[in-house]
């Protein structure tokens, strides 16, 4: 994949995995595309998708410059390391058929995860789909199956995504298949894409990414419970 291709993919993902402010919303909501923004002095144009990600997650210009300087020096951000040690807040919202979770870290940047969420309800003891955006649904009175559901994660500089199928009955479920890991890095490369199966209901996708002389890891985990799927903080 060329650097231009990686940039285009990252720009596309930045639109899905970015947080803008929706009028009347109690919290942040995902926007459909990166908002126009003024360039940040000292950050090259090839990192425009990263600046868009930061702008839509309300990272001040001065902080953007500090974070970029850390990146250039081969350092890492809290959002790259994940976990809960330096996690300040978590906000989850739903929009466009996806559950979007924003993790905000102490040093300023965010990580944003998203997963397709087929919305279902019980009707006469059975399961019926109310809306399925990207997952393909099939089912009966007491069973369901979803295929080609997408989960993704972005820290701005790098994004990771994969697809999974799951099925079950009203009170139980399992992930049957997980596949097609994709990864993009601005001005960098991805390697060692792989899955880790934690249980029949819990799968993680991980990849290493090399950027500015430093190698880091990005990952996204998915759990299913009944007809619902959600990402979680690695």
PDB file of C-alpha atoms in Angstrom:
ATOM      1  CA  UNK A   1       0.000   0.000   0.000  1.00  0.00           C
ATOM      2  CA  UNK A   2       1.387   3.412  -0.939  1.00  0.00           C
ATOM      3  CA  UNK A   3       1.750   6.342   1.457  1.00  0.00           C
ATOM      4  CA  UNK A   4      -1.013   8.147  -0.436  1.00  0.00           C
ATOM      5  CA  UNK A   5      -3.347   5.154  -0.041  1.00  0.00           C
ATOM      6  CA  UNK A   6      -2.644   4.977   3.684  1.00  0.00           C
ATOM      7  CA  UNK A   7      -3.355   8.685   3.992  1.00  0.00           C
ATOM      8  CA  UNK A   8      -6.678   8.395   2.141  1.00  0.00           C
ATOM      9  CA  UNK A   9      -7.770   5.483   4.343  1.00  0.00           C
ATOM     10  CA  UNK A  10      -6.769   7.375   7.476  1.00  0.00           C
ATOM     11  CA  UNK A  11      -8.685  10.468   6.341  1.00  0.00           C
ATOM     12  CA  UNK A  12     -11.761   8.300   5.793  1.00  0.00           C
ATOM     13  CA  UNK A  13     -11.422   6.683   9.208  1.00  0.00           C
ATOM     14  CA  UNK A  14     -10.811  10.041  10.867  1.00  0.00           C
ATOM     15  CA  UNK A  15     -14.304  11.002   9.760  1.00  0.00           C
ATOM     16  CA  UNK A  16     -15.837   7.947  11.434  1.00  0.00           C
ATOM     17  CA  UNK A  17     -13.540   7.894  14.439  1.00  0.00           C
ATOM     18  CA  UNK A  18     -13.674  11.556  15.359  1.00  0.00           C
ATOM     19  CA  UNK A  19     -15.764  13.411  17.885  1.00  0.00           C
ATOM     20  CA  UNK A  20     -17.582  16.616  17.128  1.00  0.00           C
ATOM     21  CA  UNK A  21     -20.139  18.484  19.207  1.00  0.00           C
ATOM     22  CA  UNK A  22     -23.731  17.840  18.269  1.00  0.00           C
ATOM     23  CA  UNK A  23     -26.198  20.655  19.104  1.00  0.00           C
ATOM     24  CA  UNK A  24     -28.274  19.731  22.101  1.00  0.00           C
ATOM     25  CA  UNK A  25     -26.217  16.644  22.893  1.00  0.00           C
ATOM     26  CA  UNK A  26     -25.226  15.966  26.474  1.00  0.00           C
ATOM     27  CA  UNK A  27     -21.869  14.666  25.312  1.00  0.00           C
ATOM     28  CA  UNK A  28     -19.789  14.463  22.194  1.00  0.00           C
ATOM     29  CA  UNK A  29     -21.088  12.759  19.095  1.00  0.00           C
ATOM     30  CA  UNK A  30     -19.220  11.379  16.089  1.00  0.00           C
ATOM     31  CA  UNK A  31     -19.230  13.558  12.996  1.00  0.00           C
ATOM     32  CA  UNK A  32     -19.589  12.146   9.511  1.00  0.00           C
ATOM     33  CA  UNK A  33     -16.458  13.795   8.072  1.00  0.00           C
ATOM     34  CA  UNK A  34     -13.418  15.768   9.232  1.00  0.00           C
ATOM     35  CA  UNK A  35     -14.282  19.430   9.845  1.00  0.00           C
ATOM     36  CA  UNK A  36     -12.367  22.194   8.025  1.00  0.00           C
ATOM     37  CA  UNK A  37      -9.612  23.540  10.238  1.00  0.00           C
ATOM     38  CA  UNK A  38      -6.696  25.941  10.210  1.00  0.00           C
ATOM     39  CA  UNK A  39      -3.286  24.272   9.844  1.00  0.00           C
ATOM     40  CA  UNK A  40      -1.262  23.863  13.008  1.00  0.00           C
ATOM     41  CA  UNK A  41       2.087  25.635  12.715  1.00  0.00           C
ATOM     42  CA  UNK A  42       5.006  23.224  12.652  1.00  0.00           C
ATOM     43  CA  UNK A  43       2.955  20.178  11.598  1.00  0.00           C
ATOM     44  CA  UNK A  44       3.501  19.176   7.925  1.00  0.00           C
ATOM     45  CA  UNK A  45       0.541  19.036   5.554  1.00  0.00           C
ATOM     46  CA  UNK A  46       0.901  15.257   5.176  1.00  0.00           C
ATOM     47  CA  UNK A  47      -0.400  14.987   8.763  1.00  0.00           C
ATOM     48  CA  UNK A  48      -3.590  16.899   7.990  1.00  0.00           C
ATOM     49  CA  UNK A  49      -5.751  13.888   8.923  1.00  0.00           C
ATOM     50  CA  UNK A  50      -4.085  13.810  12.347  1.00  0.00           C
ATOM     51  CA  UNK A  51      -4.753  17.529  12.860  1.00  0.00           C
ATOM     52  CA  UNK A  52      -8.392  16.933  11.840  1.00  0.00           C
ATOM     53  CA  UNK A  53      -8.628  14.149  14.417  1.00  0.00           C
ATOM     54  CA  UNK A  54      -7.213  16.414  17.136  1.00  0.00           C
ATOM     55  CA  UNK A  55      -9.370  19.388  16.160  1.00  0.00           C
ATOM     56  CA  UNK A  56     -12.556  17.341  16.293  1.00  0.00           C
ATOM     57  CA  UNK A  57     -11.511  15.957  19.671  1.00  0.00           C
ATOM     58  CA  UNK A  58     -10.853  19.477  20.980  1.00  0.00           C
ATOM     59  CA  UNK A  59      -7.079  19.248  21.428  1.00  0.00           C
ATOM     60  CA  UNK A  60      -5.691  22.841  21.605  1.00  0.00           C
ATOM     61  CA  UNK A  61      -3.167  23.975  18.990  1.00  0.00           C
ATOM     62  CA  UNK A  62      -0.393  24.357  21.568  1.00  0.00           C
ATOM     63  CA  UNK A  63      -0.982  20.814  22.799  1.00  0.00           C
ATOM     64  CA  UNK A  64      -1.018  19.535  19.203  1.00  0.00           C
ATOM     65  CA  UNK A  65       2.469  20.980  18.663  1.00  0.00           C
ATOM     66  CA  UNK A  66       3.715  19.353  21.886  1.00  0.00           C
ATOM     67  CA  UNK A  67       2.253  15.992  20.924  1.00  0.00           C
ATOM     68  CA  UNK A  68       3.729  16.162  17.434  1.00  0.00           C
ATOM     69  CA  UNK A  69       7.148  17.053  18.873  1.00  0.00           C
ATOM     70  CA  UNK A  70       6.899  13.982  21.119  1.00  0.00           C
ATOM     71  CA  UNK A  71       6.063  11.851  18.092  1.00  0.00           C
ATOM     72  CA  UNK A  72       8.972  13.219  16.045  1.00  0.00           C
ATOM     73  CA  UNK A  73      11.332  12.493  18.928  1.00  0.00           C
ATOM     74  CA  UNK A  74      10.265   8.842  18.894  1.00  0.00           C
ATOM     75  CA  UNK A  75       8.076   9.133  21.987  1.00  0.00           C
ATOM     76  CA  UNK A  76       4.568   7.836  22.574  1.00  0.00           C
ATOM     77  CA  UNK A  77       1.272   9.271  23.758  1.00  0.00           C
ATOM     78  CA  UNK A  78      -0.884   7.825  26.524  1.00  0.00           C
ATOM     79  CA  UNK A  79      -3.515   6.981  23.907  1.00  0.00           C
ATOM     80  CA  UNK A  80      -1.005   4.770  22.095  1.00  0.00           C
ATOM     81  CA  UNK A  81      -0.219   2.855  25.259  1.00  0.00           C
ATOM     82  CA  UNK A  82      -3.894   2.378  26.136  1.00  0.00           C
ATOM     83  CA  UNK A  83      -4.956   0.876  29.440  1.00  0.00           C
ATOM     84  CA  UNK A  84      -6.393   2.837  32.337  1.00  0.00           C
ATOM     85  CA  UNK A  85      -3.293   4.218  34.111  1.00  0.00           C
ATOM     86  CA  UNK A  86      -3.534   7.683  32.513  1.00  0.00           C
ATOM     87  CA  UNK A  87      -7.150   7.525  31.397  1.00  0.00           C
ATOM     88  CA  UNK A  88      -9.096  10.665  32.349  1.00  0.00           C
ATOM     89  CA  UNK A  89     -12.550   9.975  30.956  1.00  0.00           C
ATOM     90  CA  UNK A  90     -14.612   7.665  28.762  1.00  0.00           C
ATOM     91  CA  UNK A  91     -17.650   8.664  26.737  1.00  0.00           C
ATOM     92  CA  UNK A  92     -19.832   6.317  24.698  1.00  0.00           C
ATOM     93  CA  UNK A  93     -22.486   7.365  22.213  1.00  0.00           C
ATOM     94  CA  UNK A  94     -24.424   5.885  19.307  1.00  0.00           C
ATOM     95  CA  UNK A  95     -24.751   7.329  15.834  1.00  0.00           C
ATOM     96  CA  UNK A  96     -25.204   6.039  12.306  1.00  0.00           C
ATOM     97  CA  UNK A  97     -25.608   2.475  13.516  1.00  0.00           C
ATOM     98  CA  UNK A  98     -22.317   2.429  15.428  1.00  0.00           C
ATOM     99  CA  UNK A  99     -21.382   2.528  19.081  1.00  0.00           C
ATOM    100  CA  UNK A 100     -18.521   5.027  19.441  1.00  0.00           C
ATOM    101  CA  UNK A 101     -16.353   5.195  22.561  1.00  0.00           C
ATOM    102  CA  UNK A 102     -13.933   8.063  23.141  1.00  0.00           C
ATOM    103  CA  UNK A 103     -11.090   7.581  25.639  1.00  0.00           C
ATOM    104  CA  UNK A 104      -9.423  10.823  26.776  1.00  0.00           C
ATOM    105  CA  UNK A 105      -5.955  10.599  28.306  1.00  0.00           C
ATOM    106  CA  UNK A 106      -3.946  12.756  30.686  1.00  0.00           C
ATOM    107  CA  UNK A 107      -1.464  14.055  28.110  1.00  0.00           C
ATOM    108  CA  UNK A 108      -4.234  15.358  25.855  1.00  0.00           C
ATOM    109  CA  UNK A 109      -4.916  13.051  22.891  1.00  0.00           C
ATOM    110  CA  UNK A 110      -7.771  10.615  22.548  1.00  0.00           C
ATOM    111  CA  UNK A 111      -8.387   7.160  21.241  1.00  0.00           C
ATOM    112  CA  UNK A 112     -11.714   6.501  19.554  1.00  0.00           C
ATOM    113  CA  UNK A 113     -13.199   3.040  19.033  1.00  0.00           C
ATOM    114  CA  UNK A 114     -16.320   2.141  17.064  1.00  0.00           C
ATOM    115  CA  UNK A 115     -18.285  -1.000  16.281  1.00  0.00           C
ATOM    116  CA  UNK A 116     -21.373  -1.780  14.206  1.00  0.00           C
ATOM    117  CA  UNK A 117     -24.321  -2.258  16.535  1.00  0.00           C
ATOM    118  CA  UNK A 118     -27.371  -4.045  15.144  1.00  0.00           C
ATOM    119  CA  UNK A 119     -30.266  -2.709  17.228  1.00  0.00           C
ATOM    120  CA  UNK A 120     -32.691  -5.474  18.139  1.00  0.00           C
ATOM    121  CA  UNK A 121     -35.779  -5.840  20.281  1.00  0.00           C
ATOM    122  CA  UNK A 122     -37.852  -8.682  21.599  1.00  0.00           C
ATOM    123  CA  UNK A 123     -41.250  -9.214  20.012  1.00  0.00           C
ATOM    124  CA  UNK A 124     -43.564 -11.988  21.165  1.00  0.00           C
ATOM    125  CA  UNK A 125     -40.618 -13.772  22.718  1.00  0.00           C
ATOM    126  CA  UNK A 126     -38.590 -13.618  19.512  1.00  0.00           C
ATOM    127  CA  UNK A 127     -35.809 -11.431  18.180  1.00  0.00           C
ATOM    128  CA  UNK A 128     -36.493  -9.028  15.351  1.00  0.00           C
ATOM    129  CA  UNK A 129     -34.051  -6.532  13.829  1.00  0.00           C
ATOM    130  CA  UNK A 130     -35.075  -2.875  14.051  1.00  0.00           C
ATOM    131  CA  UNK A 131     -32.114  -1.507  12.112  1.00  0.00           C
ATOM    132  CA  UNK A 132     -28.899  -3.030  10.852  1.00  0.00           C
ATOM    133  CA  UNK A 133     -26.520  -0.600   9.200  1.00  0.00           C
ATOM    134  CA  UNK A 134     -23.519  -2.599   8.052  1.00  0.00           C
ATOM    135  CA  UNK A 135     -23.974  -6.033   9.649  1.00  0.00           C
ATOM    136  CA  UNK A 136     -25.933  -8.511   7.555  1.00  0.00           C
ATOM    137  CA  UNK A 137     -28.742 -10.062   9.617  1.00  0.00           C
ATOM    138  CA  UNK A 138     -30.515 -13.389   9.489  1.00  0.00           C
ATOM    139  CA  UNK A 139     -32.571 -14.993  12.221  1.00  0.00           C
ATOM    140  CA  UNK A 140     -35.690 -16.679  13.505  1.00  0.00           C
ATOM    141  CA  UNK A 141     -37.927 -16.585  16.546  1.00  0.00           C
ATOM    142  CA  UNK A 142     -35.186 -17.353  19.053  1.00  0.00           C
ATOM    143  CA  UNK A 143     -31.926 -17.114  17.147  1.00  0.00           C
ATOM    144  CA  UNK A 144     -29.901 -14.556  15.200  1.00  0.00           C
ATOM    145  CA  UNK A 145     -26.785 -14.300  13.074  1.00  0.00           C
ATOM    146  CA  UNK A 146     -24.789 -11.235  12.025  1.00  0.00           C
ATOM    147  CA  UNK A 147     -22.035 -11.209   9.403  1.00  0.00           C
ATOM    148  CA  UNK A 148     -19.536  -8.616   8.180  1.00  0.00           C
ATOM    149  CA  UNK A 149     -19.722  -6.491  11.320  1.00  0.00           C
ATOM    150  CA  UNK A 150     -16.918  -3.948  11.566  1.00  0.00           C
ATOM    151  CA  UNK A 151     -14.877  -2.840  14.587  1.00  0.00           C
ATOM    152  CA  UNK A 152     -12.253  -0.124  14.452  1.00  0.00           C
ATOM    153  CA  UNK A 153      -9.934   2.031  16.541  1.00  0.00           C
ATOM    154  CA  UNK A 154      -7.949   5.212  15.893  1.00  0.00           C
ATOM    155  CA  UNK A 155      -5.373   7.236  17.805  1.00  0.00           C
ATOM    156  CA  UNK A 156      -5.165   9.796  15.006  1.00  0.00           C
ATOM    157  CA  UNK A 157      -1.770   8.778  13.701  1.00  0.00           C
ATOM    158  CA  UNK A 158      -2.770   5.133  13.243  1.00  0.00           C
ATOM    159  CA  UNK A 159      -6.024   3.253  12.683  1.00  0.00           C
ATOM    160  CA  UNK A 160      -6.943  -0.432  12.866  1.00  0.00           C
ATOM    161  CA  UNK A 161     -10.095  -2.277  11.829  1.00  0.00           C
ATOM    162  CA  UNK A 162     -11.431  -5.764  11.275  1.00  0.00           C
ATOM    163  CA  UNK A 163     -14.624  -7.687  10.546  1.00  0.00           C
ATOM    164  CA  UNK A 164     -16.381 -10.383  12.529  1.00  0.00           C
ATOM    165  CA  UNK A 165     -19.442 -12.641  12.446  1.00  0.00           C
ATOM    166  CA  UNK A 166     -21.426 -13.680  15.499  1.00  0.00           C
ATOM    167  CA  UNK A 167     -24.581 -15.595  16.286  1.00  0.00           C
ATOM    168  CA  UNK A 168     -26.609 -17.000  19.125  1.00  0.00           C
ATOM    169  CA  UNK A 169     -29.954 -17.202  20.858  1.00  0.00           C
ATOM    170  CA  UNK A 170     -31.782 -14.569  22.861  1.00  0.00           C
ATOM    171  CA  UNK A 171     -29.591 -15.010  25.956  1.00  0.00           C
ATOM    172  CA  UNK A 172     -26.286 -16.276  24.543  1.00  0.00           C
ATOM    173  CA  UNK A 173     -23.893 -15.549  21.688  1.00  0.00           C
ATOM    174  CA  UNK A 174     -20.466 -16.341  20.275  1.00  0.00           C
ATOM    175  CA  UNK A 175     -18.071 -14.893  17.714  1.00  0.00           C
ATOM    176  CA  UNK A 176     -17.889 -17.420  14.899  1.00  0.00           C
ATOM    177  CA  UNK A 177     -15.386 -15.771  12.597  1.00  0.00           C
ATOM    178  CA  UNK A 178     -12.994 -12.805  12.605  1.00  0.00           C
ATOM    179  CA  UNK A 179     -11.055 -11.673   9.572  1.00  0.00           C
ATOM    180  CA  UNK A 180      -9.634  -8.945   7.287  1.00  0.00           C
ATOM    181  CA  UNK A 181      -7.502  -6.872   9.655  1.00  0.00           C
ATOM    182  CA  UNK A 182      -6.701  -3.506   8.105  1.00  0.00           C
ATOM    183  CA  UNK A 183      -4.242  -0.917   9.378  1.00  0.00           C
ATOM    184  CA  UNK A 184      -3.176   2.544   8.225  1.00  0.00           C
ATOM    185  CA  UNK A 185      -0.447   4.862   9.518  1.00  0.00           C
ATOM    186  CA  UNK A 186       0.285   8.428   8.464  1.00  0.00           C
ATOM    187  CA  UNK A 187       3.835   8.530   7.062  1.00  0.00           C
ATOM    188  CA  UNK A 188       4.532   5.083   8.509  1.00  0.00           C
ATOM    189  CA  UNK A 189       3.940   1.361   8.117  1.00  0.00           C
ATOM    190  CA  UNK A 190       2.000  -1.457   9.789  1.00  0.00           C
ATOM    191  CA  UNK A 191       3.209  -4.982  10.492  1.00  0.00           C
ATOM    192  CA  UNK A 192       2.397  -8.124  12.474  1.00  0.00           C
ATOM    193  CA  UNK A 193      -1.373  -7.885  12.143  1.00  0.00           C
ATOM    194  CA  UNK A 194      -2.887 -10.683  14.203  1.00  0.00           C
ATOM    195  CA  UNK A 195      -5.848 -11.820  16.289  1.00  0.00           C
ATOM    196  CA  UNK A 196      -5.959 -13.033  19.870  1.00  0.00           C
ATOM    197  CA  UNK A 197      -8.992 -15.087  20.901  1.00  0.00           C
ATOM    198  CA  UNK A 198      -9.739 -14.512  24.586  1.00  0.00           C
ATOM    199  CA  UNK A 199     -12.926 -16.589  24.635  1.00  0.00           C
ATOM    200  CA  UNK A 200     -15.793 -17.547  22.346  1.00  0.00           C
ATOM    201  CA  UNK A 201     -17.280 -14.091  23.019  1.00  0.00           C
ATOM    202  CA  UNK A 202     -14.114 -11.997  23.147  1.00  0.00           C
ATOM    203  CA  UNK A 203     -11.587 -11.311  20.368  1.00  0.00           C
ATOM    204  CA  UNK A 204      -8.779  -8.786  19.960  1.00  0.00           C
ATOM    205  CA  UNK A 205      -7.076  -7.531  16.798  1.00  0.00           C
ATOM    206  CA  UNK A 206      -3.592  -6.045  17.106  1.00  0.00           C
ATOM    207  CA  UNK A 207      -0.883  -4.633  14.861  1.00  0.00           C
ATOM    208  CA  UNK A 208       2.476  -2.954  15.254  1.00  0.00           C
ATOM    209  CA  UNK A 209       3.022   0.371  13.552  1.00  0.00           C
ATOM    210  CA  UNK A 210       6.293   2.108  12.785  1.00  0.00           C
ATOM    211  CA  UNK A 211       6.282   5.887  12.689  1.00  0.00           C
ATOM    212  CA  UNK A 212       8.979   8.540  13.259  1.00  0.00           C
ATOM    213  CA  UNK A 213      11.578   5.966  14.247  1.00  0.00           C
ATOM    214  CA  UNK A 214       9.411   4.323  16.897  1.00  0.00           C
ATOM    215  CA  UNK A 215       7.392   1.093  16.943  1.00  0.00           C
ATOM    216  CA  UNK A 216       4.090   0.989  18.830  1.00  0.00           C
ATOM    217  CA  UNK A 217       1.046  -1.260  18.982  1.00  0.00           C
ATOM    218  CA  UNK A 218      -2.572  -0.463  18.181  1.00  0.00           C
ATOM    219  CA  UNK A 219      -5.432  -2.794  18.978  1.00  0.00           C
ATOM    220  CA  UNK A 220      -9.178  -3.096  19.337  1.00  0.00           C
ATOM    221  CA  UNK A 221     -11.109  -5.685  21.304  1.00  0.00           C
ATOM    222  CA  UNK A 222     -14.697  -6.814  20.754  1.00  0.00           C
ATOM    223  CA  UNK A 223     -17.037  -8.599  23.133  1.00  0.00           C
ATOM    224  CA  UNK A 224     -20.494  -9.906  22.309  1.00  0.00           C
ATOM    225  CA  UNK A 225     -23.349 -10.381  24.743  1.00  0.00           C
ATOM    226  CA  UNK A 226     -26.667 -11.565  23.369  1.00  0.00           C
ATOM    227  CA  UNK A 227     -27.345  -9.671  20.125  1.00  0.00           C
ATOM    228  CA  UNK A 228     -25.064  -6.773  21.119  1.00  0.00           C
ATOM    229  CA  UNK A 229     -21.361  -6.171  20.408  1.00  0.00           C
ATOM    230  CA  UNK A 230     -19.060  -3.615  21.997  1.00  0.00           C
ATOM    231  CA  UNK A 231     -15.421  -2.558  21.947  1.00  0.00           C
ATOM    232  CA  UNK A 232     -13.338  -2.289  25.108  1.00  0.00           C
ATOM    233  CA  UNK A 233     -10.162  -0.576  26.319  1.00  0.00           C
ATOM    234  CA  UNK A 234      -7.118  -2.846  25.873  1.00  0.00           C
TER     235      UNK A 234
END
